[in-house]
JSON list of C-alpha atoms in Angstrom, two decimals:
[
{"chain": "P", "resi": 15, "resn": "GLU", "atom": "CA", "xyz": [20.06, 77.56, 14.77]},
{"chain": "P", "resi": 16, "resn": "HIS", "atom": "CA", "xyz": [20.70, 73.85, 15.49]},
{"chain": "P", "resi": 17, "resn": "LEU", "atom": "CA", "xyz": [24.39, 74.69, 16.16]},
{"chain": "P", "resi": 18, "resn": "ARG", "atom": "CA", "xyz": [23.60, 77.03, 19.06]},
{"chain": "P", "resi": 19, "resn": "THR", "atom": "CA", "xyz": [23.15, 74.31, 21.62]},
{"chain": "P", "resi": 20, "resn": "ALA", "atom": "CA", "xyz": [25.14, 74.54, 24.85]},
{"chain": "P", "resi": 21, "resn": "GLU", "atom": "CA", "xyz": [26.87, 71.26, 24.03]},
{"chain": "P", "resi": 22, "resn": "TYR", "atom": "CA", "xyz": [27.92, 72.37, 20.54]},
{"chain": "P", "resi": 23, "resn": "VAL", "atom": "CA", "xyz": [29.20, 75.72, 21.80]},
{"chain": "P", "resi": 24, "resn": "ALA", "atom": "CA", "xyz": [31.15, 74.02, 24.62]},
{"chain": "P", "resi": 25, "resn": "ASN", "atom": "CA", "xyz": [32.73, 71.56, 22.18]},
{"chain": "P", "resi": 26, "resn": "ALA", "atom": "CA", "xyz": [33.60, 74.30, 19.69]},
{"chain": "P", "resi": 27, "resn": "ARG", "atom": "CA", "xyz": [35.16, 76.40, 22.46]},
{"chain": "P", "resi": 28, "resn": "ARG", "atom": "CA", "xyz": [37.17, 73.42, 23.73]},
{"chain": "P", "resi": 29, "resn": "ASP", "atom": "CA", "xyz": [38.46, 72.70, 20.21]},
{"chain": "P", "resi": 30, "resn": "PHE", "atom": "CA", "xyz": [39.32, 76.36, 19.65]},
{"chain": "P", "resi": 31, "resn": "VAL", "atom": "CA", "xyz": [41.21, 76.69, 22.95]},
{"chain": "P", "resi": 32, "resn": "GLU", "atom": "CA", "xyz": [43.16, 73.49, 22.27]},
{"chain": "P", "resi": 33, "resn": "TYR", "atom": "CA", "xyz": [44.11, 74.66, 18.76]},
{"chain": "P", "resi": 34, "resn": "TYR", "atom": "CA", "xyz": [44.91, 78.18, 19.95]},
{"chain": "P", "resi": 35, "resn": "ILE", "atom": "CA", "xyz": [47.24, 77.00, 22.71]},
{"chain": "P", "resi": 36, "resn": "ASP", "atom": "CA", "xyz": [48.96, 74.48, 20.41]},
{"chain": "P", "resi": 37, "resn": "HIS", "atom": "CA", "xyz": [49.61, 77.21, 17.83]},
{"chain": "P", "resi": 38, "resn": "ILE", "atom": "CA", "xyz": [49.97, 80.34, 19.99]},
{"chain": "P", "resi": 39, "resn": "ASP", "atom": "CA", "xyz": [53.68, 80.63, 19.26]},
{"chain": "P", "resi": 40, "resn": "VAL", "atom": "CA", "xyz": [53.41, 80.14, 15.48]},
{"chain": "P", "resi": 41, "resn": "ASN", "atom": "CA", "xyz": [54.27, 83.38, 13.67]},
{"chain": "P", "resi": 42, "resn": "THR", "atom": "CA", "xyz": [54.81, 85.03, 17.06]},
{"chain": "P", "resi": 43, "resn": "ARG", "atom": "CA", "xyz": [57.96, 86.59, 18.45]},
{"chain": "P", "resi": 44, "resn": "PRO", "atom": "CA", "xyz": [58.82, 89.21, 21.05]},
{"chain": "P", "resi": 45, "resn": "TYR", "atom": "CA", "xyz": [59.10, 92.80, 19.92]},
{"chain": "P", "resi": 46, "resn": "ASP", "atom": "CA", "xyz": [62.68, 93.96, 19.31]},
{"chain": "P", "resi": 47, "resn": "GLY", "atom": "CA", "xyz": [64.28, 95.17, 22.53]},
{"chain": "P", "resi": 48, "resn": "VAL", "atom": "CA", "xyz": [61.81, 93.57, 24.95]},
{"chain": "P", "resi": 49, "resn": "ALA", "atom": "CA", "xyz": [64.03, 90.66, 26.04]},
{"chain": "P", "resi": 50, "resn": "ASN", "atom": "CA", "xyz": [66.93, 93.07, 26.65]},
{"chain": "P", "resi": 51, "resn": "LEU", "atom": "CA", "xyz": [64.65, 95.34, 28.70]},
{"chain": "P", "resi": 52, "resn": "LEU", "atom": "CA", "xyz": [63.40, 92.43, 30.81]},
{"chain": "P", "resi": 53, "resn": "GLU", "atom": "CA", "xyz": [66.96, 91.23, 31.42]},
{"chain": "P", "resi": 54, "resn": "LYS", "atom": "CA", "xyz": [67.99, 94.71, 32.60]},
{"chain": "P", "resi": 55, "resn": "LEU", "atom": "CA", "xyz": [64.96, 95.11, 34.86]},
{"chain": "P", "resi": 56, "resn": "SER", "atom": "CA", "xyz": [65.48, 91.67, 36.37]},
{"chain": "P", "resi": 57, "resn": "ALA", "atom": "CA", "xyz": [69.17, 92.39, 36.98]},
{"chain": "P", "resi": 58, "resn": "ASN", "atom": "CA", "xyz": [68.09, 95.63, 38.67]},
{"chain": "P", "resi": 59, "resn": "GLY", "atom": "CA", "xyz": [65.98, 93.61, 41.14]},
{"chain": "P", "resi": 60, "resn": "CYS", "atom": "CA", "xyz": [62.58, 94.36, 39.64]},
{"chain": "P", "resi": 61, "resn": "ALA", "atom": "CA", "xyz": [59.86, 91.82, 40.19]},
{"chain": "P", "resi": 62, "resn": "LEU", "atom": "CA", "xyz": [58.50, 90.95, 36.75]},
{"chain": "P", "resi": 63, "resn": "ALA", "atom": "CA", "xyz": [55.00, 89.69, 36.07]},
{"chain": "P", "resi": 64, "resn": "VAL", "atom": "CA", "xyz": [52.72, 89.02, 33.13]},
{"chain": "P", "resi": 65, "resn": "ALA", "atom": "CA", "xyz": [49.05, 89.97, 33.25]},
{"chain": "P", "resi": 66, "resn": "SER", "atom": "CA", "xyz": [47.26, 88.75, 30.13]},
{"chain": "P", "resi": 67, "resn": "ASN", "atom": "CA", "xyz": [43.72, 88.05, 28.98]},
{"chain": "P", "resi": 68, "resn": "LYS", "atom": "CA", "xyz": [45.07, 85.20, 26.83]},
{"chain": "P", "resi": 69, "resn": "PHE", "atom": "CA", "xyz": [44.36, 81.71, 28.16]},
{"chain": "P", "resi": 70, "resn": "GLN", "atom": "CA", "xyz": [46.61, 80.79, 31.09]},
{"chain": "P", "resi": 71, "resn": "GLU", "atom": "CA", "xyz": [48.22, 77.81, 29.38]},
{"chain": "P", "resi": 72, "resn": "GLY", "atom": "CA", "xyz": [49.00, 79.82, 26.26]},
{"chain": "P", "resi": 73, "resn": "THR", "atom": "CA", "xyz": [50.36, 82.76, 28.27]},
{"chain": "P", "resi": 74, "resn": "ALA", "atom": "CA", "xyz": [52.69, 80.48, 30.23]},
{"chain": "P", "resi": 75, "resn": "LYS", "atom": "CA", "xyz": [53.80, 78.77, 27.00]},
{"chain": "P", "resi": 76, "resn": "LEU", "atom": "CA", "xyz": [54.76, 82.09, 25.40]},
{"chain": "P", "resi": 77, "resn": "VAL", "atom": "CA", "xyz": [56.74, 83.18, 28.46]},
{"chain": "P", "resi": 78, "resn": "ARG", "atom": "CA", "xyz": [58.60, 79.85, 28.64]},
{"chain": "P", "resi": 79, "resn": "ARG", "atom": "CA", "xyz": [59.33, 79.86, 24.91]},
{"chain": "P", "resi": 80, "resn": "PHE", "atom": "CA", "xyz": [60.50, 83.42, 24.44]},
{"chain": "P", "resi": 81, "resn": "PHE", "atom": "CA", "xyz": [61.96, 84.31, 27.84]},
{"chain": "P", "resi": 82, "resn": "PRO", "atom": "CA", "xyz": [63.34, 81.05, 29.25]},
{"chain": "P", "resi": 83, "resn": "ASP", "atom": "CA", "xyz": [66.19, 82.69, 31.17]},
{"chain": "P", "resi": 84, "resn": "ILE", "atom": "CA", "xyz": [64.19, 85.55, 32.70]},
{"chain": "P", "resi": 85, "resn": "ARG", "atom": "CA", "xyz": [62.64, 85.09, 36.14]},
{"chain": "P", "resi": 86, "resn": "PHE", "atom": "CA", "xyz": [58.98, 86.08, 36.34]},
{"chain": "P", "resi": 87, "resn": "ASP", "atom": "CA", "xyz": [57.47, 86.35, 39.80]},
{"chain": "P", "resi": 88, "resn": "ALA", "atom": "CA", "xyz": [53.95, 85.80, 38.45]},
{"chain": "P", "resi": 89, "resn": "VAL", "atom": "CA", "xyz": [52.44, 84.81, 35.11]},
{"chain": "P", "resi": 90, "resn": "TYR", "atom": "CA", "xyz": [48.70, 85.27, 34.96]},
{"chain": "P", "resi": 91, "resn": "GLY", "atom": "CA", "xyz": [46.49, 84.62, 31.98]},
{"chain": "P", "resi": 92, "resn": "ASN", "atom": "CA", "xyz": [42.78, 83.99, 31.62]},
{"chain": "P", "resi": 93, "resn": "ARG", "atom": "CA", "xyz": [41.95, 81.46, 34.33]},
{"chain": "P", "resi": 94, "resn": "GLU", "atom": "CA", "xyz": [38.86, 80.33, 36.14]},
{"chain": "P", "resi": 95, "resn": "GLY", "atom": "CA", "xyz": [38.02, 82.41, 39.18]},
{"chain": "P", "resi": 96, "resn": "MET", "atom": "CA", "xyz": [40.03, 85.43, 38.05]},
{"chain": "P", "resi": 97, "resn": "PRO", "atom": "CA", "xyz": [38.21, 88.26, 36.27]},
{"chain": "P", "resi": 98, "resn": "LEU", "atom": "CA", "xyz": [39.79, 89.59, 33.10]},
{"chain": "P", "resi": 99, "resn": "LYS", "atom": "CA", "xyz": [41.45, 92.97, 32.69]},
{"chain": "P", "resi": 100, "resn": "PRO", "atom": "CA", "xyz": [40.48, 95.73, 33.26]},
{"chain": "P", "resi": 101, "resn": "ASP", "atom": "CA", "xyz": [39.32, 94.35, 36.61]},
{"chain": "P", "resi": 102, "resn": "ALA", "atom": "CA", "xyz": [41.84, 95.38, 39.29]},
{"chain": "P", "resi": 103, "resn": "LEU", "atom": "CA", "xyz": [41.87, 91.96, 40.99]},
{"chain": "P", "resi": 104, "resn": "LEU", "atom": "CA", "xyz": [44.45, 90.59, 38.54]},
{"chain": "P", "resi": 105, "resn": "LEU", "atom": "CA", "xyz": [47.04, 93.25, 39.35]},
{"chain": "P", "resi": 106, "resn": "GLN", "atom": "CA", "xyz": [46.14, 93.25, 43.03]},
{"chain": "P", "resi": 107, "resn": "THR", "atom": "CA", "xyz": [46.80, 89.50, 43.14]},
{"chain": "P", "resi": 108, "resn": "ILE", "atom": "CA", "xyz": [50.13, 89.94, 41.37]},
{"chain": "P", "resi": 109, "resn": "MET", "atom": "CA", "xyz": [51.14, 92.75, 43.74]},
{"chain": "P", "resi": 110, "resn": "ARG", "atom": "CA", "xyz": [50.30, 90.57, 46.74]},
{"chain": "P", "resi": 111, "resn": "GLU", "atom": "CA", "xyz": [52.35, 87.67, 45.33]},
{"chain": "P", "resi": 112, "resn": "CYS", "atom": "CA", "xyz": [55.27, 90.03, 44.67]},
{"chain": "P", "resi": 113, "resn": "ASP", "atom": "CA", "xyz": [54.88, 91.71, 48.08]},
{"chain": "P", "resi": 114, "resn": "SER", "atom": "CA", "xyz": [54.66, 95.11, 46.42]},
{"chain": "P", "resi": 115, "resn": "GLU", "atom": "CA", "xyz": [52.45, 98.14, 46.75]},
{"chain": "P", "resi": 116, "resn": "ALA", "atom": "CA", "xyz": [50.67, 99.93, 43.93]},
{"chain": "P", "resi": 117, "resn": "ALA", "atom": "CA", "xyz": [52.84, 103.06, 44.15]},
{"chain": "P", "resi": 118, "resn": "ARG", "atom": "CA", "xyz": [55.92, 100.92, 43.37]},
{"chain": "P", "resi": 119, "resn": "CYS", "atom": "CA", "xyz": [54.32, 99.08, 40.44]},
{"chain": "P", "resi": 120, "resn": "CYS", "atom": "CA", "xyz": [53.82, 99.89, 36.81]},
{"chain": "P", "resi": 121, "resn": "MET", "atom": "CA", "xyz": [51.57, 98.31, 34.21]},
{"chain": "P", "resi": 122, "resn": "ILE", "atom": "CA", "xyz": [53.31, 98.38, 30.85]},
{"chain": "P", "resi": 123, "resn": "GLY", "atom": "CA", "xyz": [50.87, 97.57, 28.09]},
{"chain": "P", "resi": 124, "resn": "ASP", "atom": "CA", "xyz": [49.80, 98.10, 24.52]},
{"chain": "P", "resi": 125, "resn": "SER", "atom": "CA", "xyz": [46.05, 98.58, 24.88]},
{"chain": "P", "resi": 126, "resn": "GLY", "atom": "CA", "xyz": [43.44, 100.81, 26.43]},
{"chain": "P", "resi": 127, "resn": "VAL", "atom": "CA", "xyz": [42.36, 97.86, 28.56]},
{"chain": "P", "resi": 128, "resn": "ASP", "atom": "CA", "xyz": [45.89, 97.68, 30.01]},
{"chain": "P", "resi": 129, "resn": "MET", "atom": "CA", "xyz": [45.77, 101.38, 30.88]},
{"chain": "P", "resi": 130, "resn": "GLN", "atom": "CA", "xyz": [42.32, 100.98, 32.46]},
{"chain": "P", "resi": 131, "resn": "THR", "atom": "CA", "xyz": [43.65, 98.03, 34.48]},
{"chain": "P", "resi": 132, "resn": "ALA", "atom": "CA", "xyz": [46.52, 100.13, 35.83]},
{"chain": "P", "resi": 133, "resn": "HIS", "atom": "CA", "xyz": [44.12, 102.92, 36.77]},
{"chain": "P", "resi": 134, "resn": "ASN", "atom": "CA", "xyz": [41.70, 100.49, 38.45]},
{"chain": "P", "resi": 135, "resn": "ALA", "atom": "CA", "xyz": [44.53, 98.96, 40.49]},
{"chain": "P", "resi": 136, "resn": "GLY", "atom": "CA", "xyz": [46.10, 102.32, 41.36]},
{"chain": "P", "resi": 137, "resn": "THR", "atom": "CA", "xyz": [49.43, 101.56, 39.67]},
{"chain": "P", "resi": 138, "resn": "HIS", "atom": "CA", "xyz": [51.54, 103.66, 37.35]},
{"chain": "P", "resi": 139, "resn": "SER", "atom": "CA", "xyz": [51.13, 103.01, 33.64]},
{"chain": "P", "resi": 140, "resn": "ILE", "atom": "CA", "xyz": [53.19, 103.13, 30.48]},
{"chain": "P", "resi": 141, "resn": "GLY", "atom": "CA", "xyz": [51.47, 102.72, 27.15]},
{"chain": "P", "resi": 142, "resn": "VAL", "atom": "CA", "xyz": [53.66, 101.27, 24.41]},
{"chain": "P", "resi": 143, "resn": "THR", "atom": "CA", "xyz": [53.16, 102.21, 20.79]},
{"chain": "P", "resi": 144, "resn": "TRP", "atom": "CA", "xyz": [54.84, 99.14, 19.29]},
{"chain": "P", "resi": 145, "resn": "GLY", "atom": "CA", "xyz": [51.92, 96.95, 20.27]},
{"chain": "P", "resi": 146, "resn": "PHE", "atom": "CA", "xyz": [48.50, 96.47, 18.95]},
{"chain": "P", "resi": 147, "resn": "ARG", "atom": "CA", "xyz": [46.70, 99.73, 19.68]},
{"chain": "P", "resi": 148, "resn": "SER", "atom": "CA", "xyz": [47.25, 103.37, 18.82]},
{"chain": "P", "resi": 149, "resn": "ARG", "atom": "CA", "xyz": [48.88, 106.14, 20.86]},
{"chain": "P", "resi": 150, "resn": "GLU", "atom": "CA", "xyz": [45.49, 107.87, 20.89]},
{"chain": "P", "resi": 151, "resn": "GLU", "atom": "CA", "xyz": [43.76, 104.85, 22.44]},
{"chain": "P", "resi": 152, "resn": "LEU", "atom": "CA", "xyz": [46.45, 104.58, 25.09]},
{"chain": "P", "resi": 153, "resn": "MET", "atom": "CA", "xyz": [46.14, 108.28, 25.99]},
{"chain": "P", "resi": 154, "resn": "GLN", "atom": "CA", "xyz": [42.32, 108.21, 25.96]},
{"chain": "P", "resi": 155, "resn": "ASN", "atom": "CA", "xyz": [42.42, 105.34, 28.45]},
{"chain": "P", "resi": 156, "resn": "GLY", "atom": "CA", "xyz": [44.69, 107.04, 30.95]},
{"chain": "P", "resi": 157, "resn": "ALA", "atom": "CA", "xyz": [48.29, 106.17, 30.05]},
{"chain": "P", "resi": 158, "resn": "GLU", "atom": "CA", "xyz": [50.49, 108.27, 32.34]},
{"chain": "P", "resi": 159, "resn": "ARG", "atom": "CA", "xyz": [53.38, 107.99, 29.94]},
{"chain": "P", "resi": 160, "resn": "ILE", "atom": "CA", "xyz": [53.96, 106.68, 26.41]},
{"chain": "P", "resi": 161, "resn": "ALA", "atom": "CA", "xyz": [57.03, 104.78, 25.18]},
{"chain": "P", "resi": 162, "resn": "ASP", "atom": "CA", "xyz": [57.87, 104.34, 21.51]},
{"chain": "P", "resi": 163, "resn": "HIS", "atom": "CA", "xyz": [60.66, 101.80, 22.13]},
{"chain": "P", "resi": 164, "resn": "PRO", "atom": "CA", "xyz": [61.55, 99.41, 24.97]},
{"chain": "P", "resi": 165, "resn": "SER", "atom": "CA", "xyz": [64.78, 101.36, 25.55]},
{"chain": "P", "resi": 166, "resn": "GLU", "atom": "CA", "xyz": [62.65, 104.23, 26.95]},
{"chain": "P", "resi": 167, "resn": "ILE", "atom": "CA", "xyz": [61.05, 102.18, 29.74]},
{"chain": "P", "resi": 168, "resn": "SER", "atom": "CA", "xyz": [63.92, 102.25, 32.26]},
{"chain": "P", "resi": 169, "resn": "ALA", "atom": "CA", "xyz": [64.05, 106.06, 32.32]},
{"chain": "P", "resi": 170, "resn": "ILE", "atom": "CA", "xyz": [60.29, 106.25, 32.90]},
{"chain": "P", "resi": 171, "resn": "LEU", "atom": "CA", "xyz": [60.51, 103.71, 35.74]},
{"chain": "P", "resi": 172, "resn": "ARG", "atom": "CA", "xyz": [63.29, 105.85, 37.27]},
{"chain": "P", "resi": 173, "resn": "ASP", "atom": "CA", "xyz": [61.01, 108.90, 37.04]},
{"chain": "P", "resi": 174, "resn": "TYR", "atom": "CA", "xyz": [58.34, 106.91, 38.89]},
{"chain": "P", "resi": 175, "resn": "GLY", "atom": "CA", "xyz": [60.88, 105.96, 41.58]},
{"chain": "P", "resi": 176, "resn": "ILE", "atom": "CA", "xyz": [60.45, 102.25, 40.84]},
{"chain": "P", "resi": 177, "resn": "ILE", "atom": "CA", "xyz": [64.09, 101.65, 39.91]},
{"chain": "P", "resi": 178, "resn": "ASP", "atom": "CA", "xyz": [67.30, 103.49, 40.79]}
]
């Protein structure tokens, strides 16, 4: 009970965030095929963005570490003043920064929250089964399409008319 003071909670949160960001890339690596997919999409002129509920500093660190040669037009993590997914504002902000409309965008994600975010923002969605949630969760939360490997993404984006 004595540990539930606002000051203690704030200090514990600060310590956790600091530790988390310092160690976010330990035992972490991109899924096989993702870097290749991103390189192909970038070469095809696609605007690439990251929309994460991880802390902003940690999100940016992961992108810099694992995709240093890939151009991202926006990298958004958990930041003050921006509601978390599944709120549509995150994707709407990214679309504005990328000068793109919802019909020409696709949220590719591994969770029901990602699929809800796409729906809320009016974008296409692809649920990926190599991530951290099940195919069933992705479908139950509105995934338009499902991909079992990054190599399948380009064909789906062609079907959506997003890439040639």
